[in-house]
PDB file of C-alpha atoms in Angstrom:
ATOM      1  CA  UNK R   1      96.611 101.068  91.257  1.00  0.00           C
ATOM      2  CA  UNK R   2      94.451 104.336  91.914  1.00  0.00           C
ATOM      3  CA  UNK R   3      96.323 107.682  91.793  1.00  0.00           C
ATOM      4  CA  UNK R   4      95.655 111.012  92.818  1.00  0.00           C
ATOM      5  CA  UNK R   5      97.635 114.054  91.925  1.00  0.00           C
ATOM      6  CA  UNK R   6      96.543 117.745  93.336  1.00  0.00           C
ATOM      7  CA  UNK R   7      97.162 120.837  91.221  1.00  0.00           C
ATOM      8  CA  UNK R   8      96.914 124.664  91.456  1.00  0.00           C
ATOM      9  CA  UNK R   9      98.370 127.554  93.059  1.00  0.00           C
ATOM     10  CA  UNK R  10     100.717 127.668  96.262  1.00  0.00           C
ATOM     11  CA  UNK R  11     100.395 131.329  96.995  1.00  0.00           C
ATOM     12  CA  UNK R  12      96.668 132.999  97.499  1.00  0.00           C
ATOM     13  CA  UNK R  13      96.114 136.143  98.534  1.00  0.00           C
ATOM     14  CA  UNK R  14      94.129 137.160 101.746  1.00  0.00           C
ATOM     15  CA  UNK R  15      90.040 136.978 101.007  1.00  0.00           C
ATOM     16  CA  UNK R  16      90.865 135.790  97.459  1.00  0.00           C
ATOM     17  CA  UNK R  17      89.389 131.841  96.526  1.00  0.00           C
ATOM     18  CA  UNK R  18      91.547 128.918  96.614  1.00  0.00           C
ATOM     19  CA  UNK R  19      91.017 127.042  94.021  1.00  0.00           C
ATOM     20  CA  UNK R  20      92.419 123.186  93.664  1.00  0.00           C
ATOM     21  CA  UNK R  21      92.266 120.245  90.728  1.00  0.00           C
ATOM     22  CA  UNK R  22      92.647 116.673  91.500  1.00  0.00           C
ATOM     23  CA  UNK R  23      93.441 113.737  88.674  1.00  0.00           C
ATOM     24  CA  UNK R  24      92.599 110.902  89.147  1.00  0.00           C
ATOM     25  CA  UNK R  25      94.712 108.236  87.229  1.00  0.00           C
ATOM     26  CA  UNK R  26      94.470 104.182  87.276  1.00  0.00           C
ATOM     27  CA  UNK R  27      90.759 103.832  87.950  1.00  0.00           C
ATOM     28  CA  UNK R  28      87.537 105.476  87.175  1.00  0.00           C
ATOM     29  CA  UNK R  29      85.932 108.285  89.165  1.00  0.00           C
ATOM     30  CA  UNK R  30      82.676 106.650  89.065  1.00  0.00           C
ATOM     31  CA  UNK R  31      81.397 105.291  92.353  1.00  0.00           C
ATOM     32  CA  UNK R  32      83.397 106.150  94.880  1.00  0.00           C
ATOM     33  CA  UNK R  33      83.495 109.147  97.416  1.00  0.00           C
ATOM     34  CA  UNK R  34      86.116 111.920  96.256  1.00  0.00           C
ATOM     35  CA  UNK R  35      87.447 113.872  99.834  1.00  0.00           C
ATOM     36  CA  UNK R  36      90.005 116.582 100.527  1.00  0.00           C
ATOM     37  CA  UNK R  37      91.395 117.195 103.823  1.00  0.00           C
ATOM     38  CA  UNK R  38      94.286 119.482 104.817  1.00  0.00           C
ATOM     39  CA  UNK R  39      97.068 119.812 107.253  1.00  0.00           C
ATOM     40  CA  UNK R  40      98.439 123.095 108.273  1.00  0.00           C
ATOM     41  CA  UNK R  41     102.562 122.946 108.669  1.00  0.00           C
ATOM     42  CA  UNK R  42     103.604 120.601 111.745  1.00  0.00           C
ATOM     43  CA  UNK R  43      99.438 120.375 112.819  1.00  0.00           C
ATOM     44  CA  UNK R  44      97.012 117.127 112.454  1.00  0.00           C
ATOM     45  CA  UNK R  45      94.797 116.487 109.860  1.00  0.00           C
ATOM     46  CA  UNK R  46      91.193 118.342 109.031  1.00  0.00           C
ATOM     47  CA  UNK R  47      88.606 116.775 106.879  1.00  0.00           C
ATOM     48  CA  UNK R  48      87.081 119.274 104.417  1.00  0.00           C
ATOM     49  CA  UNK R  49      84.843 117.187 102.507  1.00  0.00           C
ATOM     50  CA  UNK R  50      83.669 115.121  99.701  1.00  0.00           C
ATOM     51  CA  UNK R  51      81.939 114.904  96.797  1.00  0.00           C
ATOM     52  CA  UNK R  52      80.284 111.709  95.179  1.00  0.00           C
ATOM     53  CA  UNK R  53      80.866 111.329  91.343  1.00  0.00           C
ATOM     54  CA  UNK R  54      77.154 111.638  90.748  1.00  0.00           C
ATOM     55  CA  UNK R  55      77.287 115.459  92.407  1.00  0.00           C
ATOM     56  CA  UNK R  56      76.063 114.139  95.784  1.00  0.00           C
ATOM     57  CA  UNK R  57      78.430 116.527  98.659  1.00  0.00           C
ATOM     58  CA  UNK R  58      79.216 116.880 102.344  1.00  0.00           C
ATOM     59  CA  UNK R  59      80.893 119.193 103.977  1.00  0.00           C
ATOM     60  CA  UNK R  60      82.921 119.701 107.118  1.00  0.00           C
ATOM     61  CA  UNK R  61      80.554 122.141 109.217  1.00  0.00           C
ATOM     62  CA  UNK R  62      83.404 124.064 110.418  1.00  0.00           C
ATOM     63  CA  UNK R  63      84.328 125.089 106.584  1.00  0.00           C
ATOM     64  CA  UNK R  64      80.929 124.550 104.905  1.00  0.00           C
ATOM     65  CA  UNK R  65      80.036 128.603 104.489  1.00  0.00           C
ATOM     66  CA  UNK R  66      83.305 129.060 102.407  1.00  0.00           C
ATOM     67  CA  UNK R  67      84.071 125.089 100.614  1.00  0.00           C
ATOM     68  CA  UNK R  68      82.323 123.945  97.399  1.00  0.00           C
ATOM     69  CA  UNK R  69      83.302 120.781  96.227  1.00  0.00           C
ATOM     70  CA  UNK R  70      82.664 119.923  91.864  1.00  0.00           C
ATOM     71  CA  UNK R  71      83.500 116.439  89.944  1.00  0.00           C
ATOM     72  CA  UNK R  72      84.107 116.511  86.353  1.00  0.00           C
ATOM     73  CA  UNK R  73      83.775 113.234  85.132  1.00  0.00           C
ATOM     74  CA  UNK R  74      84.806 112.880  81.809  1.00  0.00           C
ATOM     75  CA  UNK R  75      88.299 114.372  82.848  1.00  0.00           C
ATOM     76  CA  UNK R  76      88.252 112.292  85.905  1.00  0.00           C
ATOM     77  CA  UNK R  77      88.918 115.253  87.877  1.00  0.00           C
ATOM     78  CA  UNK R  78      87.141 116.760  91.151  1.00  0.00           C
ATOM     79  CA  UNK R  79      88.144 120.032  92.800  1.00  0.00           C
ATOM     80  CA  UNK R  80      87.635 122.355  95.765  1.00  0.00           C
ATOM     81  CA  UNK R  81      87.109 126.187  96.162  1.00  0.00           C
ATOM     82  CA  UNK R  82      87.572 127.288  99.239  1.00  0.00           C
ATOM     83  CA  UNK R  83      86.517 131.228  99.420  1.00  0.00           C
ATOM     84  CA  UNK R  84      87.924 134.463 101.864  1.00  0.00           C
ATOM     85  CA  UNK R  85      91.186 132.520 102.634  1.00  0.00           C
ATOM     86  CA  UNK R  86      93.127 133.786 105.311  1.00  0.00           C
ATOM     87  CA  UNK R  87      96.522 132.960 107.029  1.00  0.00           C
ATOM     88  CA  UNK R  88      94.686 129.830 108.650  1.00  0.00           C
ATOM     89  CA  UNK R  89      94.073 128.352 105.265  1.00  0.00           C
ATOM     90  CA  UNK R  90      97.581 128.221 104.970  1.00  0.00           C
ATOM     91  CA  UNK R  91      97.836 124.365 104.636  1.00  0.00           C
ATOM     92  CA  UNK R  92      99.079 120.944 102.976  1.00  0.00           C
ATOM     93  CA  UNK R  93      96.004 120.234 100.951  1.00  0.00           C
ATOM     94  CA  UNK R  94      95.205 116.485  99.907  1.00  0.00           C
ATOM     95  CA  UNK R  95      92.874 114.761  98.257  1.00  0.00           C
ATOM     96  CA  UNK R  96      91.843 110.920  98.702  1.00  0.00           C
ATOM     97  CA  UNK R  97      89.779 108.181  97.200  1.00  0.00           C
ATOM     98  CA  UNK R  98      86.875 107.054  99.505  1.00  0.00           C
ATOM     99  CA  UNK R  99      84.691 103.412  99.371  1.00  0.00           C
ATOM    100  CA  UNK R 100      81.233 104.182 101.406  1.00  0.00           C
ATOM    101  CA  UNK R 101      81.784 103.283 104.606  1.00  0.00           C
ATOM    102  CA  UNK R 102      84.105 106.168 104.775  1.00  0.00           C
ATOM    103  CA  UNK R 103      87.542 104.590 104.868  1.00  0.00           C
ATOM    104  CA  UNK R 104      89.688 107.323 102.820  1.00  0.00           C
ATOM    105  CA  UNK R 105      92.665 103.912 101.274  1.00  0.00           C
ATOM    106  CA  UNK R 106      94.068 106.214  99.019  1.00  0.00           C
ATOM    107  CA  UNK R 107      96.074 109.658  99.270  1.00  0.00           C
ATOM    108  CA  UNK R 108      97.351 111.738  96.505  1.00  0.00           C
ATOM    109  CA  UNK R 109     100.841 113.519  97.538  1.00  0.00           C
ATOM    110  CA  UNK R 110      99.406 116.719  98.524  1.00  0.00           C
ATOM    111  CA  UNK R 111     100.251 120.238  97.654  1.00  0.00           C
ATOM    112  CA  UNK R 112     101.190 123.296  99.967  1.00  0.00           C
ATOM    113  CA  UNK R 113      99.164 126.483  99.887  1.00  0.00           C
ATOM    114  CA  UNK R 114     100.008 129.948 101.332  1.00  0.00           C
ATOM    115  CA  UNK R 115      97.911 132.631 102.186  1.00  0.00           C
ATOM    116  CA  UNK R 116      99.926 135.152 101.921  1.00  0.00           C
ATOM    117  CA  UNK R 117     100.238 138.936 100.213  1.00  0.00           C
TER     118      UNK R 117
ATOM    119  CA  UNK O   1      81.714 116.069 116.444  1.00  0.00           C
ATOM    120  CA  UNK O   2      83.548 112.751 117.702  1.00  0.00           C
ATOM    121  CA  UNK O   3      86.824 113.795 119.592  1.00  0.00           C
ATOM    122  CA  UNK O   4      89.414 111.105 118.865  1.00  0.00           C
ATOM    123  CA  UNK O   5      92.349 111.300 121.488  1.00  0.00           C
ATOM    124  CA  UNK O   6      95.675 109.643 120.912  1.00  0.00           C
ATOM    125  CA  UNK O   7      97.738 108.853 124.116  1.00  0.00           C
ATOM    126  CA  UNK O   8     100.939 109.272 123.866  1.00  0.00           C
ATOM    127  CA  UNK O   9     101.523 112.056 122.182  1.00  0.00           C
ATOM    128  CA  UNK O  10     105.376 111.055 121.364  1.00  0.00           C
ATOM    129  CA  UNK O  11     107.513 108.179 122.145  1.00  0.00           C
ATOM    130  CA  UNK O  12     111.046 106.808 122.160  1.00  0.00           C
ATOM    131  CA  UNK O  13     111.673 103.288 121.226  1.00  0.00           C
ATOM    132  CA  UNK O  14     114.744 101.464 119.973  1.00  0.00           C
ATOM    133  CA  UNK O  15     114.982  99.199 116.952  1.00  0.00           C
ATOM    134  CA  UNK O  16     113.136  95.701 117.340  1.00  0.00           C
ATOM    135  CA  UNK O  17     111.086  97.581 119.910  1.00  0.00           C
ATOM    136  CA  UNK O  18     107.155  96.323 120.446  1.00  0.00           C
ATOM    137  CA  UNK O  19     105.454  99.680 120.185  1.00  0.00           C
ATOM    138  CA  UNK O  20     101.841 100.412 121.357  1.00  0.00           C
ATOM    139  CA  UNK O  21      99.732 103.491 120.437  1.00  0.00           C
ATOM    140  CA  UNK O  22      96.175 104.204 121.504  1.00  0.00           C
ATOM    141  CA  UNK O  23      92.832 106.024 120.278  1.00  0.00           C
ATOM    142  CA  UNK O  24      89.725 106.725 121.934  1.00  0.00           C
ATOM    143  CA  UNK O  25      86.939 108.151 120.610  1.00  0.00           C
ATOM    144  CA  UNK O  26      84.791 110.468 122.284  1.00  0.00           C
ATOM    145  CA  UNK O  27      81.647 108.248 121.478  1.00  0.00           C
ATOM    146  CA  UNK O  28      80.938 104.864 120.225  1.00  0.00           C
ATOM    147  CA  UNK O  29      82.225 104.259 116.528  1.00  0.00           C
ATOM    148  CA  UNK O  30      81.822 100.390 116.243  1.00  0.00           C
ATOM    149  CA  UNK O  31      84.522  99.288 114.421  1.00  0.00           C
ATOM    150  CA  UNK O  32      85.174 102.156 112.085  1.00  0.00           C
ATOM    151  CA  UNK O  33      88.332 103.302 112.455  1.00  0.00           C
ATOM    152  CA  UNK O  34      91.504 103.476 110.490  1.00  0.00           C
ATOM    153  CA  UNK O  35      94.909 104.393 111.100  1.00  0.00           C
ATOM    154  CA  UNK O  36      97.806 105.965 108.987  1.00  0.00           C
ATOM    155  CA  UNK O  37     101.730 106.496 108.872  1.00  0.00           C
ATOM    156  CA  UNK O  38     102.986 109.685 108.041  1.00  0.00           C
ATOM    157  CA  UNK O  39     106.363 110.108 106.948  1.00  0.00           C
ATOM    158  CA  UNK O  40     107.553 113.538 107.431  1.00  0.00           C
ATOM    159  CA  UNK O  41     106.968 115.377 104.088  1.00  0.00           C
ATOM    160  CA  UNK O  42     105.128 112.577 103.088  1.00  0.00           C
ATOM    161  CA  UNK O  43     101.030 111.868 102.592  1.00  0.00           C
ATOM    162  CA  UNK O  44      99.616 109.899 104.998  1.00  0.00           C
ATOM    163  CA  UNK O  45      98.892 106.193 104.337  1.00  0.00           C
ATOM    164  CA  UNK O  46      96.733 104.245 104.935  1.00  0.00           C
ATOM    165  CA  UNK O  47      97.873 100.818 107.741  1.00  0.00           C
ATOM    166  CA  UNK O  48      94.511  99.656 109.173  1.00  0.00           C
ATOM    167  CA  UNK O  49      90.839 100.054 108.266  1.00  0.00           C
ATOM    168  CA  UNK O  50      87.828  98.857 110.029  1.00  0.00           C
ATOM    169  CA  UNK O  51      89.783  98.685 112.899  1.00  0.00           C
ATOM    170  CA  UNK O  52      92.215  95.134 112.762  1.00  0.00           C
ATOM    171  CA  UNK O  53      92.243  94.717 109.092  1.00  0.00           C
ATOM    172  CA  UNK O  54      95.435  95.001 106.767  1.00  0.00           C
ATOM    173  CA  UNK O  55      95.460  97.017 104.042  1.00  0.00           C
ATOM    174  CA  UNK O  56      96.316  95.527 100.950  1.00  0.00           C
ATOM    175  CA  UNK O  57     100.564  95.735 100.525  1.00  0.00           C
ATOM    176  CA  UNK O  58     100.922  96.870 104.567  1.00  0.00           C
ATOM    177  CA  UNK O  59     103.740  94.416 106.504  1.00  0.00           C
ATOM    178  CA  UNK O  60     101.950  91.935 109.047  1.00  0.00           C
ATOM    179  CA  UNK O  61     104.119  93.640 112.270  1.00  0.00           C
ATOM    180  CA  UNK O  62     101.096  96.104 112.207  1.00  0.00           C
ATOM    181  CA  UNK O  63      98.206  95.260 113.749  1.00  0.00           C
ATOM    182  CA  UNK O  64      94.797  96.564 115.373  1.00  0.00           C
ATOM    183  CA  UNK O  65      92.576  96.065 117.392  1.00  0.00           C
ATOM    184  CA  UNK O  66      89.001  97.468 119.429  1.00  0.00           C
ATOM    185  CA  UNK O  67      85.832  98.516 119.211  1.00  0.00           C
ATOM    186  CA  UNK O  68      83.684 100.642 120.715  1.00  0.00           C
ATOM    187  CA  UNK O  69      85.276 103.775 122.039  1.00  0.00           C
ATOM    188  CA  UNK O  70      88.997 102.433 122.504  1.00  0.00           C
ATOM    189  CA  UNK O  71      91.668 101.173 119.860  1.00  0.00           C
ATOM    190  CA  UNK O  72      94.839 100.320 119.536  1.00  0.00           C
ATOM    191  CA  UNK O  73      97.934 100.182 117.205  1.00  0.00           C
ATOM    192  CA  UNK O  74     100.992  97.969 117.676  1.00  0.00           C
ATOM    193  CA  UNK O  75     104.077  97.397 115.655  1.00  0.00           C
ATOM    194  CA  UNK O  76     105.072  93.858 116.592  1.00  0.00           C
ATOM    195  CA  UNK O  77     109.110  94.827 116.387  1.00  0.00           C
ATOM    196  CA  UNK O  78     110.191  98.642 115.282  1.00  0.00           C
ATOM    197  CA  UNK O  79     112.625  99.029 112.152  1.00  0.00           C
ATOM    198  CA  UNK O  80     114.154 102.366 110.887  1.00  0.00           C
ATOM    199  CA  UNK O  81     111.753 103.114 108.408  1.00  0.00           C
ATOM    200  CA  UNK O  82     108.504 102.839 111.059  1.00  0.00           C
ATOM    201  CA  UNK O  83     109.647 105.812 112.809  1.00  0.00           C
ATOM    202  CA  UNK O  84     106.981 108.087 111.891  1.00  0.00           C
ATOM    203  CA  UNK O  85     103.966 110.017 112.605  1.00  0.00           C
ATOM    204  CA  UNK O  86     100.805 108.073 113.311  1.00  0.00           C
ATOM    205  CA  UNK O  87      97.003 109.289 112.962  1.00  0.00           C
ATOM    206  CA  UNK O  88      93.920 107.216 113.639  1.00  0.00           C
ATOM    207  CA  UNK O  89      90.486 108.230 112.030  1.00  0.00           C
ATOM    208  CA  UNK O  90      87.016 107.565 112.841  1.00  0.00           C
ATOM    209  CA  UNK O  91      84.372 107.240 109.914  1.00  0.00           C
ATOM    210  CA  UNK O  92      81.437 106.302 111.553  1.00  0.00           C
ATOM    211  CA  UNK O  93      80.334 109.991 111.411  1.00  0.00           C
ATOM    212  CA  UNK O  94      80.657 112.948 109.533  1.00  0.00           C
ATOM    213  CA  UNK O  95      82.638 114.961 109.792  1.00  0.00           C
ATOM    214  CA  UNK O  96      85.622 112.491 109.918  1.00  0.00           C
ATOM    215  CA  UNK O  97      87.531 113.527 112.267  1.00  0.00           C
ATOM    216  CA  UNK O  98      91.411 112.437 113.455  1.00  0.00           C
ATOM    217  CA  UNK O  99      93.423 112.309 116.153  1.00  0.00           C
ATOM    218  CA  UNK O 100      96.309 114.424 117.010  1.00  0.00           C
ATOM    219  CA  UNK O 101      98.868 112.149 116.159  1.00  0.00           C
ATOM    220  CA  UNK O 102     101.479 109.967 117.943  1.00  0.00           C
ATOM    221  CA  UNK O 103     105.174 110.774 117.190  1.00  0.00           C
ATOM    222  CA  UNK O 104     107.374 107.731 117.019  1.00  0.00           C
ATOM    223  CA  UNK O 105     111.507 108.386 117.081  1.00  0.00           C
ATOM    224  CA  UNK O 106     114.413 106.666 117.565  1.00  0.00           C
ATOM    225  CA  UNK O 107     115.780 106.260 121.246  1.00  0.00           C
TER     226      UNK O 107
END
């Protein structure tokens, strides 16, 4: 069974980058569709984007000035910057496994970030 | 962007309850939707894809069904641990998009 697991700071300072790392464990990265998508405290769900584990990306046009989206494979990791945060960045942030129709089966636990100073 | 709208917003049913939850998108997405549980302080997970199938390890007292523009969700008879937060999502476009949820609790 796939697993996910998000890493990297909970606090982030106004206009500073957020950076996040997500492992992938139980299966390889290779050919699927790697997404992240946040939730700010007690609010629905925002798809940020993915990336494909040759490179290939798309982004949420909303976010897509400030998101980039890299895959390492031979960690089996993929992770998201997401530049000049502000106090509306302040989210749960997630990552998920997609197959390519676009159905995101698998979640990894998440991880809270603040922007805060 | 597809709007996906989730009527109601919240409900109240009682244990062994038949509960029914519904999505409509803002524009035709065939048959690609999905919906999720959330748990509260939990991830979301994943119940239905492609609209009425099971994923792999979900109980049978969830179902789906539609196409088109409207879906729905039912839980065939409510037990403790179904009282949740649940999201559908369209994937026939980018960006995905979700809709605002549908609080279940306990009458």
């Amino acid at each position: 069974q796939v697993q996910l697991q998000e890493s990297g700071p909970g606090l982030v300072k106004p206009s500073e980058t957020l950076s996040l790392t997500c492992t992938v464990s139980g299966g390889s990265i290779s050919s699927y569709y790697w997404n992240w998508i946040r939730q700010p405290p007690g609010k629905g769900l925002e798809w940020i984007g993915y990336i494909y584990y040759s490179g290939s990306t798309k982004y949420n046009p909303s976010l897509k000035s400030r998101v980039t989206l890299s895959v390492d494979t031979s960690k089996n990791q993929f992770s998201l910057k997401l530049t000049s945060v502000t106090a509306a960045d302040t989210a749960i942030y997630y990552c998920a496994r997609g197959d390519s129709s676009g159905y995101n089966a698998y979640w990894g636990q998440g991880t809270l970030v603040t922007v805060s100073s | 962007d597809i709007q996906m709208t989730q009527s109601p917003s919240s409900l109240s049913a009682s244990v062994g309850d038949r509960v029914t939850i519904t999505c409509r998108a803002s524009q035709g997405i065939n048959h690609y939707l999905a919906w999720f549980q959330q748990r509260p302080g939990k991830a979301p997970k994943s119940l239905i894809y492609a609209a009425s199938s099971l994923q792999s390890g979900v109980p049978s007292k969830f179902s789906g069904s539609g196409s088109g523009t409207d879906f729905t969700l039912t839980i065939s008879s409510l037990q403790p641990e179904d009282f949740a937060t649940y999201y559908c999502q369209q994937y026939n476009a980018y960006p995905l998009t979700f809709g605002g949820g549908t609080k279940v609790e306990i009458k």
